[in-house]
Short mmCIF file of C-alpha atoms and ligand atoms in Angstrom, two decimals:
data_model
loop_
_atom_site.label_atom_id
_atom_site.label_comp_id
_atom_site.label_asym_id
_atom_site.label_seq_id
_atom_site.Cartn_x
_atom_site.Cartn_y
_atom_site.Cartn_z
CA UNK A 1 -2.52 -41.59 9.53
CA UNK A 2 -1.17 -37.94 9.35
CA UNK A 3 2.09 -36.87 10.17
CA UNK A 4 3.36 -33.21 11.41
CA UNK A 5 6.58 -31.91 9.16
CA UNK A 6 8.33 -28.99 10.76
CA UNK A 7 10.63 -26.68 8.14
CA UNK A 8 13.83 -25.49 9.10
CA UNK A 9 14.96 -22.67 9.07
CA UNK A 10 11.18 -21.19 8.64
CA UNK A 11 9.44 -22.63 11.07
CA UNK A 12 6.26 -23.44 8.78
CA UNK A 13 4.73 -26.69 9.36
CA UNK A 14 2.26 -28.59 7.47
CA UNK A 15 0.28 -32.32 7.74
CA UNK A 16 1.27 -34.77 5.51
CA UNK A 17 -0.44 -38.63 4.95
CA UNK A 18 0.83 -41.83 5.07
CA UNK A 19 0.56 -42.20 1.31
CA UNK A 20 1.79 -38.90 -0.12
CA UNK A 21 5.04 -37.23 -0.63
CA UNK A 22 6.41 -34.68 1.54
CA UNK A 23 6.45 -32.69 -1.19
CA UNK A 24 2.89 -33.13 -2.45
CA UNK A 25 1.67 -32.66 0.80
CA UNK A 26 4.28 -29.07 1.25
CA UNK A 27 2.52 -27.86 -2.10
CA UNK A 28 -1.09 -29.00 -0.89
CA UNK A 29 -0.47 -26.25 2.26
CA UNK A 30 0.72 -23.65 0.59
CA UNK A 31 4.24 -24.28 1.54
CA UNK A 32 7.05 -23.24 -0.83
CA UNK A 33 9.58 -26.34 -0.80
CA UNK A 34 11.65 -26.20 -3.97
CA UNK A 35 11.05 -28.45 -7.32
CA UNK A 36 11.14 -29.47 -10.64
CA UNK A 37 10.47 -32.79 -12.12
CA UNK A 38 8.36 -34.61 -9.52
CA UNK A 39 9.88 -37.52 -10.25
CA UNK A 40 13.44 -38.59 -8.60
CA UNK A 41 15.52 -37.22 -11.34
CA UNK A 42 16.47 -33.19 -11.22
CA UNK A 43 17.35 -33.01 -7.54
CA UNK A 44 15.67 -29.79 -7.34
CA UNK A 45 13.80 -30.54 -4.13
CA UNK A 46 16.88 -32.00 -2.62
CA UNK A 47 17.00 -31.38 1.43
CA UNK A 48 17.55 -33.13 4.80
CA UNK A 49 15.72 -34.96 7.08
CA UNK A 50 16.82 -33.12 10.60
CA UNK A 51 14.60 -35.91 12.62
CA UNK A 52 11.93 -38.83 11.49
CA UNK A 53 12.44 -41.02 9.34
CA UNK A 54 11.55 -41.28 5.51
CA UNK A 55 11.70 -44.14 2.61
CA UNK A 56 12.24 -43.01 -0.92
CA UNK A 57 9.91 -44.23 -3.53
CA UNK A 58 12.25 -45.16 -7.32
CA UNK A 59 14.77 -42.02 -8.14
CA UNK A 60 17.30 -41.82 -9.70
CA UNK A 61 20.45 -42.24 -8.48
CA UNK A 62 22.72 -39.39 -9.08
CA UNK A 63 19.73 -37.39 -8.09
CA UNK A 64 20.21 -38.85 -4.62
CA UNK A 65 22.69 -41.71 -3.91
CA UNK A 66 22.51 -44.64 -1.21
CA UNK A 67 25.39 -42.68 0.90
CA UNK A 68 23.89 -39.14 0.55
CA UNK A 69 20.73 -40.95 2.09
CA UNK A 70 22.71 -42.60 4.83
CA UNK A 71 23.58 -39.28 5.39
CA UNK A 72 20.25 -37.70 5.89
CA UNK A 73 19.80 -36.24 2.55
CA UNK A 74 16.32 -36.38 0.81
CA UNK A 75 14.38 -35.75 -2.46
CA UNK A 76 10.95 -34.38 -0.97
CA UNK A 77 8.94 -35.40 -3.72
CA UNK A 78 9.62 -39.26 -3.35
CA UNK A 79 10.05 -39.03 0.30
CA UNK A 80 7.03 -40.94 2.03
CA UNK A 81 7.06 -39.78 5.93
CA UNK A 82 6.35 -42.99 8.38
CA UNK A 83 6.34 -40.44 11.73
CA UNK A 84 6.61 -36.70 12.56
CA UNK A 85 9.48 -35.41 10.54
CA UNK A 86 11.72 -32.02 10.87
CA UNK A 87 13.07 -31.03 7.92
CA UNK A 88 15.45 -28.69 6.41
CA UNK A 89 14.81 -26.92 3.43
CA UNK A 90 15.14 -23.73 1.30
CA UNK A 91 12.00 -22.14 0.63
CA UNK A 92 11.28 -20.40 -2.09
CA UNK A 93 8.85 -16.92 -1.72
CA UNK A 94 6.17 -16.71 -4.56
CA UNK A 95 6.05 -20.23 -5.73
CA UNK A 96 2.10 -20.43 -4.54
CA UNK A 97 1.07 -16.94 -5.50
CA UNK A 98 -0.48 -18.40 -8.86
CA UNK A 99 -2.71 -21.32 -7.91
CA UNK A 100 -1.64 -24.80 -10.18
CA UNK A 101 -5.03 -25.40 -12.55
CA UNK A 102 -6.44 -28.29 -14.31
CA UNK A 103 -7.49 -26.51 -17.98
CA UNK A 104 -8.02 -27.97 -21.46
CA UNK A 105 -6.46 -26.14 -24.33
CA UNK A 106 -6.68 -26.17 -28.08
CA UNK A 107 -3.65 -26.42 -30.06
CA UNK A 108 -2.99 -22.86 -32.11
CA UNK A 109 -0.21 -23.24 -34.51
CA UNK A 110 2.67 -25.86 -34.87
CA UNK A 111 5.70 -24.73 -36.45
CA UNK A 112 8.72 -26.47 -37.05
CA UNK A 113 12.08 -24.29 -36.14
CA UNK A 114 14.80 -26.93 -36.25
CA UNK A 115 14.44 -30.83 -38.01
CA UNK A 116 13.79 -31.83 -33.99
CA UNK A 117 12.22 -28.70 -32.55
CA UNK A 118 8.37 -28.00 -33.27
CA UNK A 119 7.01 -24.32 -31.77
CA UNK A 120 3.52 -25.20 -30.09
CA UNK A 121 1.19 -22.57 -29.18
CA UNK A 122 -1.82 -22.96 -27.44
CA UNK A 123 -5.31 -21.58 -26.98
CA UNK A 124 -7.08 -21.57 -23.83
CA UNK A 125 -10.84 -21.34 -23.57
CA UNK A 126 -12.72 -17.62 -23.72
CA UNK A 127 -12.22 -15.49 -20.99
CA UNK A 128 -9.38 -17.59 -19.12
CA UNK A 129 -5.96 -16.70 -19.04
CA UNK A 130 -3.35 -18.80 -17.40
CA UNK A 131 -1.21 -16.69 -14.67
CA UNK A 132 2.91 -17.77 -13.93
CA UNK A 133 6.18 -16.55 -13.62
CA UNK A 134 8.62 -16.73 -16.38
CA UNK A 135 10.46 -20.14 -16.32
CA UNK A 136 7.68 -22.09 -15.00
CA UNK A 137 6.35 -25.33 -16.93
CA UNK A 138 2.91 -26.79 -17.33
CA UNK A 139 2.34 -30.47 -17.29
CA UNK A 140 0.08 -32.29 -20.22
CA UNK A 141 -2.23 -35.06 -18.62
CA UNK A 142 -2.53 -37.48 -21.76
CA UNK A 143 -5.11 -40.25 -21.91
CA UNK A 144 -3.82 -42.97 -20.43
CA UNK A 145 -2.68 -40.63 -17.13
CA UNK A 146 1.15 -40.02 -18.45
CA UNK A 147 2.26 -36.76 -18.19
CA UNK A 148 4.57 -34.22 -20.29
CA UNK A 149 5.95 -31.20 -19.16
CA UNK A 150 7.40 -28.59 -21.20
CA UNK A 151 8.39 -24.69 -20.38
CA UNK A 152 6.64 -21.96 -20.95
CA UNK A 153 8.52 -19.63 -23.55
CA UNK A 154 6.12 -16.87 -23.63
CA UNK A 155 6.19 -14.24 -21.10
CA UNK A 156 3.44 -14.00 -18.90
CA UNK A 157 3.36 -10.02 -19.81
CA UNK A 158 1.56 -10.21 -22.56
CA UNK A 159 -1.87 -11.19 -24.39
CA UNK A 160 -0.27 -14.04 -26.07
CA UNK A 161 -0.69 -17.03 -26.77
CA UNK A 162 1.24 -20.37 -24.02
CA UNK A 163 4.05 -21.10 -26.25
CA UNK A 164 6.27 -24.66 -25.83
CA UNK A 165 9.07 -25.93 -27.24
CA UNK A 166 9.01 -29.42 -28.09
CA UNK A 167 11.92 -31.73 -29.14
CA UNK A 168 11.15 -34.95 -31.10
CA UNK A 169 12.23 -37.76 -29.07
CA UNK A 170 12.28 -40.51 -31.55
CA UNK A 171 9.81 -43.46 -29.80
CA UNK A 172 8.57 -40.73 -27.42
CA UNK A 173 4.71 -41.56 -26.36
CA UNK A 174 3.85 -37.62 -26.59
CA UNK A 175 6.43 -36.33 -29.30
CA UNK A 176 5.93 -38.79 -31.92
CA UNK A 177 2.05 -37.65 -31.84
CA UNK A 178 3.40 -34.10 -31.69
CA UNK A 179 5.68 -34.68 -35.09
CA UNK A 180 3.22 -36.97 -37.07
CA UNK A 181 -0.28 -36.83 -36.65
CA UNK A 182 -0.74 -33.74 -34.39
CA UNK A 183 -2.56 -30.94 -35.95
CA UNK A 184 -4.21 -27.43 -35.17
CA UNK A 185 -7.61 -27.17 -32.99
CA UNK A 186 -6.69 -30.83 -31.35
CA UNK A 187 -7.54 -30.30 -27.28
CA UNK A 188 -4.59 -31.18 -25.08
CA UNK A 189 -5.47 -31.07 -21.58
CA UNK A 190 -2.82 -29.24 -19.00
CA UNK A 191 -1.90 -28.68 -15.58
CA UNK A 192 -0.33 -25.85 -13.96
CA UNK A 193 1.25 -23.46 -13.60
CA UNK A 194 4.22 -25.58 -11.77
CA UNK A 195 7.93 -25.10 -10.94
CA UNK A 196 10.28 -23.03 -8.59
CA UNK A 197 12.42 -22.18 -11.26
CA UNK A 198 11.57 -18.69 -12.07
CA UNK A 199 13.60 -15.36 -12.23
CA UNK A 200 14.00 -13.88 -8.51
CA UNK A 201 13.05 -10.41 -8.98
CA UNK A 202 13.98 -9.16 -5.61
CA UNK A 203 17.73 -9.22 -6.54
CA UNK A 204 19.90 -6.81 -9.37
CA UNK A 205 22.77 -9.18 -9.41
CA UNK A 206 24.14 -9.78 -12.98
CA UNK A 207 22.41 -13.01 -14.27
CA UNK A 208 23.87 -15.63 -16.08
CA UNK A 209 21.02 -17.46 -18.33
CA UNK A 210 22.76 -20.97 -19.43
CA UNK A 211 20.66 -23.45 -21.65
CA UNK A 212 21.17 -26.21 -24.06
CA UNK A 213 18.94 -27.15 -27.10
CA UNK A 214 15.18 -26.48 -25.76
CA UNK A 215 16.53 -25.47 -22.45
CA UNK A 216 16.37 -22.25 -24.28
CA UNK A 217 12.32 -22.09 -23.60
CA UNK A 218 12.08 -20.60 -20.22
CA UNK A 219 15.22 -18.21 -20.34
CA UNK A 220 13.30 -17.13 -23.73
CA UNK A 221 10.70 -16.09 -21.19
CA UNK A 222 12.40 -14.72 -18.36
CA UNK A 223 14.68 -12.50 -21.17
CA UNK A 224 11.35 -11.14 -23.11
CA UNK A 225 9.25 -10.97 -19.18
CA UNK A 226 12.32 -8.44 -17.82
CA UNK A 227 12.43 -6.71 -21.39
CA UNK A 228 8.74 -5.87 -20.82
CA UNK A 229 9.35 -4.69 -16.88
CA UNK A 230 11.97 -2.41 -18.40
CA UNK A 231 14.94 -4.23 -16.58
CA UNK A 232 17.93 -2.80 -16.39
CA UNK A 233 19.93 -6.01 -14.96
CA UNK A 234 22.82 -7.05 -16.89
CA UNK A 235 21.69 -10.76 -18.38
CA UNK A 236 24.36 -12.87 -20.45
CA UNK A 237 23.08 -15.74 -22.82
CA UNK A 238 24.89 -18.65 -22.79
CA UNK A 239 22.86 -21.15 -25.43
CA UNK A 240 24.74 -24.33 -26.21
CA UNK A 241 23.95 -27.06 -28.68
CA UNK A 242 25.37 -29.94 -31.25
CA UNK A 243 25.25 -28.45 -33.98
CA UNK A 244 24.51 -24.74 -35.04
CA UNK A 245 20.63 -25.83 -36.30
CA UNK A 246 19.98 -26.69 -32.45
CA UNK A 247 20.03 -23.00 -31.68
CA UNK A 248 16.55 -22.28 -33.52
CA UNK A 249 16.35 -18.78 -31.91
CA UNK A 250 19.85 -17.69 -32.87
CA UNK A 251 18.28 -15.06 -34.69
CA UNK A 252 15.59 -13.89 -32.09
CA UNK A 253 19.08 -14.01 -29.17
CA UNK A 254 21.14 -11.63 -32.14
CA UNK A 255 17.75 -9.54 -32.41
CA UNK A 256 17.96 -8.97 -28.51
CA UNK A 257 21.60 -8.40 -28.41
CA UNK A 258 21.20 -5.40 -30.86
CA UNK A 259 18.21 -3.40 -28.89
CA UNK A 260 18.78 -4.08 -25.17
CA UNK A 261 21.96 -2.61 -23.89
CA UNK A 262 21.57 -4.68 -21.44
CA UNK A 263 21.34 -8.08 -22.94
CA UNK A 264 24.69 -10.08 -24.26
CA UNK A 265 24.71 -13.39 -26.12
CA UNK A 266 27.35 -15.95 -26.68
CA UNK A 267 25.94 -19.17 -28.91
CA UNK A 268 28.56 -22.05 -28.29
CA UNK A 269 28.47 -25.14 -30.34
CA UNK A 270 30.28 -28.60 -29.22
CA UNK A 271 30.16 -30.84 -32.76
CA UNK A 272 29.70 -28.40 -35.90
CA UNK A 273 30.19 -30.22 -39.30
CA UNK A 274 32.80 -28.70 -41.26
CA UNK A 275 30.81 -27.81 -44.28
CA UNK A 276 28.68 -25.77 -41.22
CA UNK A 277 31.43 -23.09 -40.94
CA UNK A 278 30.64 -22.49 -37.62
CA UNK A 279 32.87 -19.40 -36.34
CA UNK A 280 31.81 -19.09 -33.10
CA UNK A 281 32.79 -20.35 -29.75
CA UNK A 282 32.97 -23.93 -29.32
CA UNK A 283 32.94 -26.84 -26.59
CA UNK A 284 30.74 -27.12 -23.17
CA UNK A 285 28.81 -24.09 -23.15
CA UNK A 286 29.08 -24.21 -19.06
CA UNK A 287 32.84 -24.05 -19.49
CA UNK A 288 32.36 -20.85 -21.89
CA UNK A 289 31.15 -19.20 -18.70
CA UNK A 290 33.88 -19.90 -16.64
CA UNK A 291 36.78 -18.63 -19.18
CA UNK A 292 34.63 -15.36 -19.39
CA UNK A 293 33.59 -15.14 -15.96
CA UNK A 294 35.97 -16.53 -13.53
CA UNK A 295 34.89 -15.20 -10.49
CA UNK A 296 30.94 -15.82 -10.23
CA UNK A 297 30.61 -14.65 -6.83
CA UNK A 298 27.96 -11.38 -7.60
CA UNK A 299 26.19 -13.40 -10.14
CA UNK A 300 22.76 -15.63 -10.35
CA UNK A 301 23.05 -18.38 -12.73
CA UNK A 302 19.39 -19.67 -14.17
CA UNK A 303 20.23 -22.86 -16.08
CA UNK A 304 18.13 -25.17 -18.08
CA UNK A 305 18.80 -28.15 -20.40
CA UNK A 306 20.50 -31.92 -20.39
CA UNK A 307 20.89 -32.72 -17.15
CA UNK A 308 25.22 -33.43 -17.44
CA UNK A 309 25.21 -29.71 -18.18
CA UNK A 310 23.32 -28.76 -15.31
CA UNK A 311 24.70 -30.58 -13.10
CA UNK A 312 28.31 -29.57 -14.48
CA UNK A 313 27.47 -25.95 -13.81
CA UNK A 314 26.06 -26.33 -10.59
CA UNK A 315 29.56 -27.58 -9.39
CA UNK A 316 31.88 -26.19 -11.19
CA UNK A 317 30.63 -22.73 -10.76
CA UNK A 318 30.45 -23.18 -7.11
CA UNK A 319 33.84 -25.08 -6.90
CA UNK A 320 35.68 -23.18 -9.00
CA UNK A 321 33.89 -19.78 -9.79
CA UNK A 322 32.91 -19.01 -6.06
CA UNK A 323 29.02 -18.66 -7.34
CA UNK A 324 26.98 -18.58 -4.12
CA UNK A 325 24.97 -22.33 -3.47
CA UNK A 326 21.54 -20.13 -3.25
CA UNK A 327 22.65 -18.16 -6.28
CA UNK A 328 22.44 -21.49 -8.59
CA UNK A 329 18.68 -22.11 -9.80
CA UNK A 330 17.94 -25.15 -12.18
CA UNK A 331 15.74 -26.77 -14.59
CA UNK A 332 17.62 -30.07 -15.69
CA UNK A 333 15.74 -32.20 -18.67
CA UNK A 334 14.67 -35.57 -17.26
CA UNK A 335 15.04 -38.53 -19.24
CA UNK A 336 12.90 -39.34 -21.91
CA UNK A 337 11.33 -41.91 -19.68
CA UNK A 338 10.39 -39.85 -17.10
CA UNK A 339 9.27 -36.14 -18.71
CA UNK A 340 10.42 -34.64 -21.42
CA UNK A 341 10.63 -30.77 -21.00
S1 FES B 1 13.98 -34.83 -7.97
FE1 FES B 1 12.39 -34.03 -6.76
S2 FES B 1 11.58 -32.43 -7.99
FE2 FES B 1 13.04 -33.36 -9.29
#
């Protein structure tokens, strides 16, 4: 059985069936619905259900509670429609202009950059090249039909090779393999490009770029893809970590701070060890941006990392810093037991 789903405030409308998401069946048509994970847990594709009626396959619950539901709220990509369904949703321009592909890759170089960070780069066959927009992930299909994503952190600019960053979670299916017995040449196997978090490059407002640990991967790529289209929009760094070893790019963030007039980086570290001498600033690295920037209100925020500090920022800039809702744009970690990014 196929159902009809109507967008609002758009108009578009697209056919969806019985046994696939409303989101899988909005990216199937072409149709630019928000997302991130896929899987219940960033809230990303978060919308409402105007009229119709939808059941939620497993998500997590601060993603979407049992009231928000009652109240008509809905995470498209678990949402199964059981009748013609009008929807309200943000949609997001560009998200299809790069068609998602199935390609197999060869592992280039592994470098390690922290104890728990490994830089993968990856080689994809002759003559193909792999189109995106800074911030988007790809998605590894391993054998037994689990799936990783991680970030892109190269530009898509340049002649260069796909570049991840991968954190070892200890027990991890994928990054155990990744920190052991993983080696140069071996043929991962990825999807995409996928994602709607990528720099909107229809506005000049100031930008706020806010990670934690490997969070730092796609604002790597959106700082070095407007460096390369000449920007001039102001863009402040926010990286936050543990410990000062968790920002492995400090150097590369200084580097940028020197030659772009542009560019301005604050690295903000929570639990330094004494003997680290850390001098900078410390604490949440969300509430760093709100004692420098109180009033958010001609700013974009792009933030990506742990999901606490996503979700932190998302509210508390709105709440307290007057950040517009459509201003916010997120890529929050899932859980190790969903995908690791
Ligand atoms: S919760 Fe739906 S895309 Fe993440």
């Amino acid at each position: 059985m196929t159902f009809q789903i109507t967008v609002q405030p758009s108009g578009h409308q697209f056919s969806c069936e019985e046994d696939e998401t409303v989101l899988a069946a909005a990216m199937r048509a072409g149709v630019g619905l928000p997302y991130g994970c896929k899987n219940g847990a960033c809230s990303s594709c978060r919308g409402k259900v105007v009229s119709g009626s939808v059941t939620h396959k497993p998500h997590q619950e601060r993603a979407l509670s049992k009231e928000d539901e009652a109240k008509g709220y809905s995470l498209f990509c678990c949402a199964i429609a059981h009748e013609d369904l009008v929807i309200e949703a943000r949609e997001v321009a560009g998200s299809d202009d790069y068609p998602i592909r199935k390609m197999p890759s060869r592992v280039a170089t592994l470098e390690k950059v922290a104890p728990d960070v490994v830089v993968m780069t990856l080689q994809l066959p002759a003559n193909e090249t792999l189109k995106f927009r800074a911030g988007q992930y790809i998605e590894f299909m391993l054998r037994d039909g689990k799936r990783r994503s991680y970030s892109l952190a190269s530009p898509p600019d340049q002649d260069q090779p796909l570049a991840l960053h991968i954190r070892h979670m200890p027990g991890g299916l994928f990054t155990d393999q990744v920190f052991s017995t993983m080696k140069e040449r071996d043929i991962l196997r990825f999807e995409g490009p996928m994602g709607t978090f990528f720099v909107r490059e229809d506005s000049d407002k100031p930008m706020v770029l806010l990670a934690s640990g490997t969070g730092f991967a796609p604002i790597k790529a959106i700082v070095e893809h407007l460096r390369a289209q000449n920007s001039t929009r102001p863009m402040t760094l926010y990286w936050g970590g543990r410990r000062p070893q968790d920002l492995y790019m400090d150097a590369l963030c200084r580097q940028w701070e020197a030659i772009l007039p542009n560019f301005t980086y604050v690295p903000v570290i929570s639990a330094a060890l004494p003997e680290e001498n850390w001098r900078g600033r410390t604490g949440f690295v969300h509430a760093a941006v709100m004692a420098d920037l109180p009033d958010l209100s001609g700013h974009q925020v792009y933030a990506c990392g742990a999901p606490l500090m996503v979700e932190s920022a998302k509210r508390d800039f709105a709440a307290l810093c007057g950040l517009p809702e459509d201003e916010f744009f997120a890529d929050a970690f899932t859980t190790e037991a969903d995908i690791n990014k």
